[in-house]
Amino acid sequence: MTTMKAISQHTYGGTEVLQEIEIDRPSPGPSEVLVRVRAAGMNPTDWKHKRAGGLVGKLPLVLGWDVSGVVEAVGLGVTIHRVGDEVFGMLPYPHGVGAFAEYVVAPARALARKPAGIDHVQAGALPLAALTAWQALVDAADIQPGQRVLIHAAAGGVGHLAVQIAKERGAYVIGTASAPKHALLRELGADELIDYRTEDFTAIDPVDLVLDTVGGDTAMRSLETLKPGGQLITIAVMATPEALAEQAAARGVRAYQLLVEADQAGMRAIADLVTAGRLRAVVEAVFPLAEFAKGHDLGDTGRVTGKVVLTVP
Ligand SMILES: NC(=O)c1ccc[n+]([C@@H]2O[C@H](COP(=O)([O-])OP(=O)(O)OC[C@H]3O[C@@H](n4cnc5c(N)ncnc54)[C@H](OP(=O)(O)O)[C@@H]3O)[C@@H](O)[C@H]2O)c1
C-alpha cells in the first residue's frame, strides 16, 4: 500500500496534539475521486475539532474540509471528473473531513472544476466559507436587490465572501469589523461599516436580513435590528437556539441556524462568480502542510482577515 503524509491527532487539545505522520493513501470507492491535494483552506471548525471532537467525534482524526487539487484516480461510475482535472470543493460536512494530507477521497459531486483563472491557494480558500455564505444568503434567505443586510464579522472567512455575494445580488451591505479592517471591506463592496468594539450595531436603520457569525449576545441583540418579517440566520453554535427562535417569534421576525452542506451546484455558482471577477478570497497567510502549526495558531487568535491556507508542494 502506498503511504502519504497527513496531519493527524490521537487526542484532543491545543496545536501540540497535531503531528505529521505517514498513513495509507486512501482509494476512491464508487462515485468517489481521489484528489492530490494542492491547497487546503483552514476554518474555525478545524481549530474547534482539534480541541474537542465536535460533530466528527472520532479519533485518530485528520482535519481539513476544504480542498483544491488534481484528480489522481476515479472510482466506479464517476463521469463528471477525469484523472488530471483540477477541482475544488468542500468535503461532506462533518464526516468527510481529511484534506490536511497529500491525498483525500471525496464524493465526485462535492467537487467542481477549479476556475482556470485562479491558483490552488485561492481555490482552496473558498469552498466551506463561500458555500456557507451562498447557502445562507441565496439558498436560505433568497436575498433580493435593494434589501438591507447586516453581516457580522464581515472581515472573517465567511463574512468577507458574504459581503461580496450580497453585493453581487444587489443588496445594501452593513458589516461589523474592527476599524483597521474597514478599508478592505469597502474595497470588497460594503456600504456601511460598524466598529463593533466602539459602536452599538443596533443603532443602524432596520435591515431585512442578518447573517450572524458570532452567536451569543450578538445574535440576540441583532433581532432588534430587523424589520418586521425580517430574518436572522446564524451559523454560530448557539447555547440556547430555542431562546433565539422564541425571542424572534415574539418580535415578528424569524431566526434559525444553518449548517453548511457539500453542494456541487453551489460550488459551480461560486466558480462562475470567481470567473466573472465578482468574488475573490482574501488570503491572510499561506503555510506549507509541514508548517500546519502556524496556521492553527493564527486561526486560534480569532482575528484572521479572510482565510488561512495550507499548501501541499
Ligand atoms: N454553521 C456553519 O455551517 C458554519 C460555517 C462556517 C463557519 N461557521 C462558524 O462561523 C464563525 C465564523 O466563521 P469564519 O470562518 O468567518 O471565522 P473567522 O474567519 O475566524 O473570523 C475571524 C473574524 O472575526 C472577527 N470578529 C471576531 N469577533 C467579532 C465580533 N464580536 N464582531 C464582529 N467581528 C468579530 C475578527 O475581526 P476583528 O479582528 O475585527 O475582531 C476576524 O476578522 C465561526 O464560529 C465558525 O465556526 C459555521
PDB file of C-alpha atoms in Angstrom, residues 57-236:
ATOM      1  CA  GLY A  57     -16.310  12.635  17.212  1.00  0.00           C
ATOM      2  CA  LYS A  58     -13.730  10.054  16.132  1.00  0.00           C
ATOM      3  CA  LEU A  59     -10.013   9.574  16.668  1.00  0.00           C
ATOM      4  CA  PRO A  60      -7.491   9.399  15.124  1.00  0.00           C
ATOM      5  CA  LEU A  61      -8.590  12.387  13.089  1.00  0.00           C
ATOM      6  CA  VAL A  62      -7.160  14.160  10.043  1.00  0.00           C
ATOM      7  CA  LEU A  63      -8.766  17.605   9.836  1.00  0.00           C
ATOM      8  CA  GLY A  64      -9.457  19.761   6.777  1.00  0.00           C
ATOM      9  CA  TRP A  65     -12.706  20.155   4.830  1.00  0.00           C
ATOM     10  CA  ASP A  66     -11.571  22.497   2.043  1.00  0.00           C
ATOM     11  CA  VAL A  67      -9.662  21.135  -0.901  1.00  0.00           C
ATOM     12  CA  SER A  68      -8.250  22.276  -4.203  1.00  0.00           C
ATOM     13  CA  GLY A  69      -6.183  19.819  -6.182  1.00  0.00           C
ATOM     14  CA  VAL A  70      -5.845  17.436  -9.092  1.00  0.00           C
ATOM     15  CA  VAL A  71      -7.866  14.269  -9.656  1.00  0.00           C
ATOM     16  CA  GLU A  72      -5.479  11.341  -9.241  1.00  0.00           C
ATOM     17  CA  ALA A  73      -7.956   8.461  -9.658  1.00  0.00           C
ATOM     18  CA  VAL A  74     -11.697   7.992 -10.111  1.00  0.00           C
ATOM     19  CA  GLY A  75     -13.937   5.344  -8.576  1.00  0.00           C
ATOM     20  CA  LEU A  76     -16.568   3.177 -10.217  1.00  0.00           C
ATOM     21  CA  GLY A  77     -19.157   5.117 -12.175  1.00  0.00           C
ATOM     22  CA  VAL A  78     -17.657   8.601 -11.954  1.00  0.00           C
ATOM     23  CA  THR A  79     -18.419  10.530 -15.128  1.00  0.00           C
ATOM     24  CA  ILE A  80     -18.019  14.193 -14.202  1.00  0.00           C
ATOM     25  CA  HIS A  81     -14.291  14.273 -13.384  1.00  0.00           C
ATOM     26  CA  ARG A  82     -11.306  12.687 -15.084  1.00  0.00           C
ATOM     27  CA  VAL A  83      -7.776  11.967 -13.972  1.00  0.00           C
ATOM     28  CA  GLY A  84      -5.791  15.196 -14.267  1.00  0.00           C
ATOM     29  CA  ASP A  85      -8.777  17.564 -13.798  1.00  0.00           C
ATOM     30  CA  GLU A  86      -8.227  20.475 -11.435  1.00  0.00           C
ATOM     31  CA  VAL A  87     -11.076  20.512  -8.911  1.00  0.00           C
ATOM     32  CA  PHE A  88     -12.116  22.283  -5.726  1.00  0.00           C
ATOM     33  CA  GLY A  89     -14.828  21.801  -3.157  1.00  0.00           C
ATOM     34  CA  MET A  90     -15.849  21.083   0.404  1.00  0.00           C
ATOM     35  CA  LEU A  91     -15.764  17.536   1.713  1.00  0.00           C
ATOM     36  CA  PRO A  92     -19.169  16.462   3.130  1.00  0.00           C
ATOM     37  CA  TYR A  93     -19.629  18.204   6.454  1.00  0.00           C
ATOM     38  CA  PRO A  94     -18.986  16.966   9.068  1.00  0.00           C
ATOM     39  CA  HIS A  95     -17.840  13.391   8.368  1.00  0.00           C
ATOM     40  CA  GLY A  96     -15.981  13.746   5.054  1.00  0.00           C
ATOM     41  CA  VAL A  97     -13.047  15.515   6.714  1.00  0.00           C
ATOM     42  CA  GLY A  98      -9.371  14.785   5.871  1.00  0.00           C
ATOM     43  CA  ALA A  99      -7.881  17.360   3.482  1.00  0.00           C
ATOM     44  CA  PHE A 100      -4.796  18.223   5.590  1.00  0.00           C
ATOM     45  CA  ALA A 101      -2.944  15.435   3.785  1.00  0.00           C
ATOM     46  CA  GLU A 102      -1.253  14.746   0.478  1.00  0.00           C
ATOM     47  CA  TYR A 103      -4.349  12.961  -0.860  1.00  0.00           C
ATOM     48  CA  VAL A 104      -8.016  12.875   0.076  1.00  0.00           C
ATOM     49  CA  VAL A 105     -11.069  10.982  -1.173  1.00  0.00           C
ATOM     50  CA  ALA A 106     -14.203  12.991  -1.935  1.00  0.00           C
ATOM     51  CA  PRO A 107     -17.621  12.234  -3.440  1.00  0.00           C
ATOM     52  CA  ALA A 108     -17.326  13.273  -7.084  1.00  0.00           C
ATOM     53  CA  ARG A 109     -20.291  15.608  -6.710  1.00  0.00           C
ATOM     54  CA  ALA A 110     -18.824  17.504  -3.788  1.00  0.00           C
ATOM     55  CA  LEU A 111     -16.300  18.934  -6.246  1.00  0.00           C
ATOM     56  CA  ALA A 112     -16.497  21.354  -9.155  1.00  0.00           C
ATOM     57  CA  ARG A 113     -13.952  22.301 -11.787  1.00  0.00           C
ATOM     58  CA  LYS A 114     -11.464  24.842 -10.428  1.00  0.00           C
ATOM     59  CA  PRO A 115     -11.770  28.159 -12.292  1.00  0.00           C
ATOM     60  CA  ALA A 116      -8.783  28.358 -14.647  1.00  0.00           C
ATOM     61  CA  GLY A 117      -8.044  31.965 -13.705  1.00  0.00           C
ATOM     62  CA  ILE A 118      -7.188  31.306 -10.060  1.00  0.00           C
ATOM     63  CA  ASP A 119      -4.459  29.272  -8.414  1.00  0.00           C
ATOM     64  CA  HIS A 120      -4.932  26.442  -5.932  1.00  0.00           C
ATOM     65  CA  VAL A 121      -4.391  28.739  -2.943  1.00  0.00           C
ATOM     66  CA  GLN A 122      -7.341  30.938  -3.985  1.00  0.00           C
ATOM     67  CA  ALA A 123      -9.438  27.894  -4.857  1.00  0.00           C
ATOM     68  CA  GLY A 124      -8.574  26.091  -1.623  1.00  0.00           C
ATOM     69  CA  ALA A 125      -9.520  29.153   0.417  1.00  0.00           C
ATOM     70  CA  LEU A 126     -13.060  29.355  -0.931  1.00  0.00           C
ATOM     71  CA  PRO A 127     -15.224  26.238  -0.557  1.00  0.00           C
ATOM     72  CA  LEU A 128     -16.507  25.974   3.048  1.00  0.00           C
ATOM     73  CA  ALA A 129     -16.682  29.707   3.699  1.00  0.00           C
ATOM     74  CA  ALA A 130     -18.136  30.615   0.295  1.00  0.00           C
ATOM     75  CA  LEU A 131     -20.675  27.766   0.392  1.00  0.00           C
ATOM     76  CA  THR A 132     -21.785  28.906   3.842  1.00  0.00           C
ATOM     77  CA  ALA A 133     -22.288  32.456   2.602  1.00  0.00           C
ATOM     78  CA  TRP A 134     -24.049  31.257  -0.555  1.00  0.00           C
ATOM     79  CA  GLN A 135     -26.334  28.801   1.228  1.00  0.00           C
ATOM     80  CA  ALA A 136     -27.294  31.447   3.813  1.00  0.00           C
ATOM     81  CA  LEU A 137     -27.801  34.466   1.556  1.00  0.00           C
ATOM     82  CA  VAL A 138     -29.054  32.847  -1.632  1.00  0.00           C
ATOM     83  CA  ASP A 139     -30.495  29.408  -0.816  1.00  0.00           C
ATOM     84  CA  ALA A 140     -31.971  30.155   2.616  1.00  0.00           C
ATOM     85  CA  ALA A 141     -32.721  33.896   2.581  1.00  0.00           C
ATOM     86  CA  ASP A 142     -33.249  34.374  -1.172  1.00  0.00           C
ATOM     87  CA  ILE A 143     -31.759  37.847  -0.802  1.00  0.00           C
ATOM     88  CA  GLN A 144     -33.214  40.409  -3.224  1.00  0.00           C
ATOM     89  CA  PRO A 145     -31.843  43.581  -4.840  1.00  0.00           C
ATOM     90  CA  GLY A 146     -32.287  46.592  -2.580  1.00  0.00           C
ATOM     91  CA  GLN A 147     -32.616  44.562   0.617  1.00  0.00           C
ATOM     92  CA  ARG A 148     -30.548  45.643   3.586  1.00  0.00           C
ATOM     93  CA  VAL A 149     -28.313  43.001   5.163  1.00  0.00           C
ATOM     94  CA  LEU A 150     -26.203  43.110   8.322  1.00  0.00           C
ATOM     95  CA  ILE A 151     -23.166  40.786   8.192  1.00  0.00           C
ATOM     96  CA  HIS A 152     -21.311  40.163  11.449  1.00  0.00           C
ATOM     97  CA  ALA A 153     -17.554  39.527  11.454  1.00  0.00           C
ATOM     98  CA  ALA A 154     -17.529  40.857   7.908  1.00  0.00           C
ATOM     99  CA  ALA A 155     -13.734  40.575   7.691  1.00  0.00           C
ATOM    100  CA  GLY A 156     -13.712  36.885   8.610  1.00  0.00           C
ATOM    101  CA  GLY A 157     -13.597  33.881   6.309  1.00  0.00           C
ATOM    102  CA  VAL A 158     -17.353  33.692   5.805  1.00  0.00           C
ATOM    103  CA  GLY A 159     -18.028  37.405   6.258  1.00  0.00           C
ATOM    104  CA  HIS A 160     -15.752  38.800   3.541  1.00  0.00           C
ATOM    105  CA  LEU A 161     -17.197  36.392   0.978  1.00  0.00           C
ATOM    106  CA  ALA A 162     -20.764  37.074   2.172  1.00  0.00           C
ATOM    107  CA  VAL A 163     -20.181  40.812   1.649  1.00  0.00           C
ATOM    108  CA  GLN A 164     -19.241  40.171  -1.987  1.00  0.00           C
ATOM    109  CA  ILE A 165     -22.102  37.718  -2.631  1.00  0.00           C
ATOM    110  CA  ALA A 166     -24.679  40.069  -1.074  1.00  0.00           C
ATOM    111  CA  LYS A 167     -23.375  42.970  -3.199  1.00  0.00           C
ATOM    112  CA  GLU A 168     -23.472  40.776  -6.297  1.00  0.00           C
ATOM    113  CA  ARG A 169     -27.161  40.149  -5.508  1.00  0.00           C
ATOM    114  CA  GLY A 170     -27.809  43.888  -5.319  1.00  0.00           C
ATOM    115  CA  ALA A 171     -28.183  44.201  -1.543  1.00  0.00           C
ATOM    116  CA  TYR A 172     -27.158  47.130   0.676  1.00  0.00           C
ATOM    117  CA  VAL A 173     -24.460  45.688   2.952  1.00  0.00           C
ATOM    118  CA  ILE A 174     -23.662  46.716   6.502  1.00  0.00           C
ATOM    119  CA  GLY A 175     -20.740  44.916   8.138  1.00  0.00           C
ATOM    120  CA  THR A 176     -19.279  44.724  11.632  1.00  0.00           C
ATOM    121  CA  ALA A 177     -15.489  44.655  11.922  1.00  0.00           C
ATOM    122  CA  SER A 178     -12.740  46.379  13.858  1.00  0.00           C
ATOM    123  CA  ALA A 179     -11.795  49.731  12.295  1.00  0.00           C
ATOM    124  CA  PRO A 180      -8.439  48.689  10.741  1.00  0.00           C
ATOM    125  CA  LYS A 181     -10.361  46.228   8.539  1.00  0.00           C
ATOM    126  CA  HIS A 182     -12.865  48.759   7.177  1.00  0.00           C
ATOM    127  CA  ALA A 183     -10.790  49.851   4.170  1.00  0.00           C
ATOM    128  CA  LEU A 184     -10.558  46.288   2.876  1.00  0.00           C
ATOM    129  CA  LEU A 185     -14.285  45.752   3.358  1.00  0.00           C
ATOM    130  CA  ARG A 186     -15.134  48.935   1.455  1.00  0.00           C
ATOM    131  CA  GLU A 187     -12.944  47.657  -1.366  1.00  0.00           C
ATOM    132  CA  LEU A 188     -14.969  44.416  -1.323  1.00  0.00           C
ATOM    133  CA  GLY A 189     -18.189  46.438  -1.641  1.00  0.00           C
ATOM    134  CA  ALA A 190     -19.531  47.020   1.888  1.00  0.00           C
ATOM    135  CA  ASP A 191     -21.746  50.127   2.014  1.00  0.00           C
ATOM    136  CA  GLU A 192     -21.641  50.802   5.753  1.00  0.00           C
ATOM    137  CA  LEU A 193     -19.257  49.590   8.445  1.00  0.00           C
ATOM    138  CA  ILE A 194     -19.518  49.456  12.200  1.00  0.00           C
ATOM    139  CA  ASP A 195     -16.616  49.032  14.577  1.00  0.00           C
ATOM    140  CA  TYR A 196     -18.312  46.615  16.943  1.00  0.00           C
ATOM    141  CA  ARG A 197     -15.712  47.402  19.610  1.00  0.00           C
ATOM    142  CA  THR A 198     -16.653  51.073  19.911  1.00  0.00           C
ATOM    143  CA  GLU A 199     -20.098  51.404  18.297  1.00  0.00           C
ATOM    144  CA  ASP A 200     -23.520  49.919  19.010  1.00  0.00           C
ATOM    145  CA  PHE A 201     -24.560  47.999  15.909  1.00  0.00           C
ATOM    146  CA  THR A 202     -28.222  48.008  16.992  1.00  0.00           C
ATOM    147  CA  ALA A 203     -28.312  51.739  16.157  1.00  0.00           C
ATOM    148  CA  ILE A 204     -28.400  51.049  12.386  1.00  0.00           C
ATOM    149  CA  ASP A 205     -31.553  51.604  10.346  1.00  0.00           C
ATOM    150  CA  PRO A 206     -33.620  48.393  10.217  1.00  0.00           C
ATOM    151  CA  VAL A 207     -32.465  45.548   7.980  1.00  0.00           C
ATOM    152  CA  ASP A 208     -34.215  42.717   6.135  1.00  0.00           C
ATOM    153  CA  LEU A 209     -31.603  40.106   6.961  1.00  0.00           C
ATOM    154  CA  VAL A 210     -28.857  39.441   9.488  1.00  0.00           C
ATOM    155  CA  LEU A 211     -26.098  36.923   8.813  1.00  0.00           C
ATOM    156  CA  ASP A 212     -24.800  36.187  12.302  1.00  0.00           C
ATOM    157  CA  THR A 213     -21.370  34.575  12.555  1.00  0.00           C
ATOM    158  CA  VAL A 214     -20.754  35.434  16.215  1.00  0.00           C
ATOM    159  CA  GLY A 215     -23.665  33.990  18.208  1.00  0.00           C
ATOM    160  CA  GLY A 216     -24.489  34.593  21.875  1.00  0.00           C
ATOM    161  CA  ASP A 217     -25.439  38.112  22.819  1.00  0.00           C
ATOM    162  CA  THR A 218     -24.571  39.399  19.321  1.00  0.00           C
ATOM    163  CA  ALA A 219     -27.226  37.119  17.815  1.00  0.00           C
ATOM    164  CA  MET A 220     -29.818  38.039  20.436  1.00  0.00           C
ATOM    165  CA  ARG A 221     -29.236  41.792  20.091  1.00  0.00           C
ATOM    166  CA  SER A 222     -29.278  41.535  16.303  1.00  0.00           C
ATOM    167  CA  LEU A 223     -33.002  40.718  16.471  1.00  0.00           C
ATOM    168  CA  GLU A 224     -33.513  44.382  17.407  1.00  0.00           C
ATOM    169  CA  THR A 225     -32.139  45.466  14.020  1.00  0.00           C
ATOM    170  CA  LEU A 226     -34.667  43.502  11.933  1.00  0.00           C
ATOM    171  CA  LYS A 227     -37.649  44.969  10.107  1.00  0.00           C
ATOM    172  CA  PRO A 228     -40.979  43.223  10.815  1.00  0.00           C
ATOM    173  CA  GLY A 229     -40.900  39.962   8.838  1.00  0.00           C
ATOM    174  CA  GLY A 230     -37.110  40.027   8.616  1.00  0.00           C
ATOM    175  CA  GLN A 231     -34.884  37.047   9.229  1.00  0.00           C
ATOM    176  CA  LEU A 232     -31.700  36.207  11.086  1.00  0.00           C
ATOM    177  CA  ILE A 233     -29.565  33.272  10.038  1.00  0.00           C
ATOM    178  CA  THR A 234     -26.912  32.236  12.492  1.00  0.00           C
ATOM    179  CA  ILE A 235     -24.012  29.969  11.630  1.00  0.00           C
ATOM    180  CA  ALA A 236     -22.619  30.145  15.166  1.00  0.00           C
TER     181      ALA A 236
END
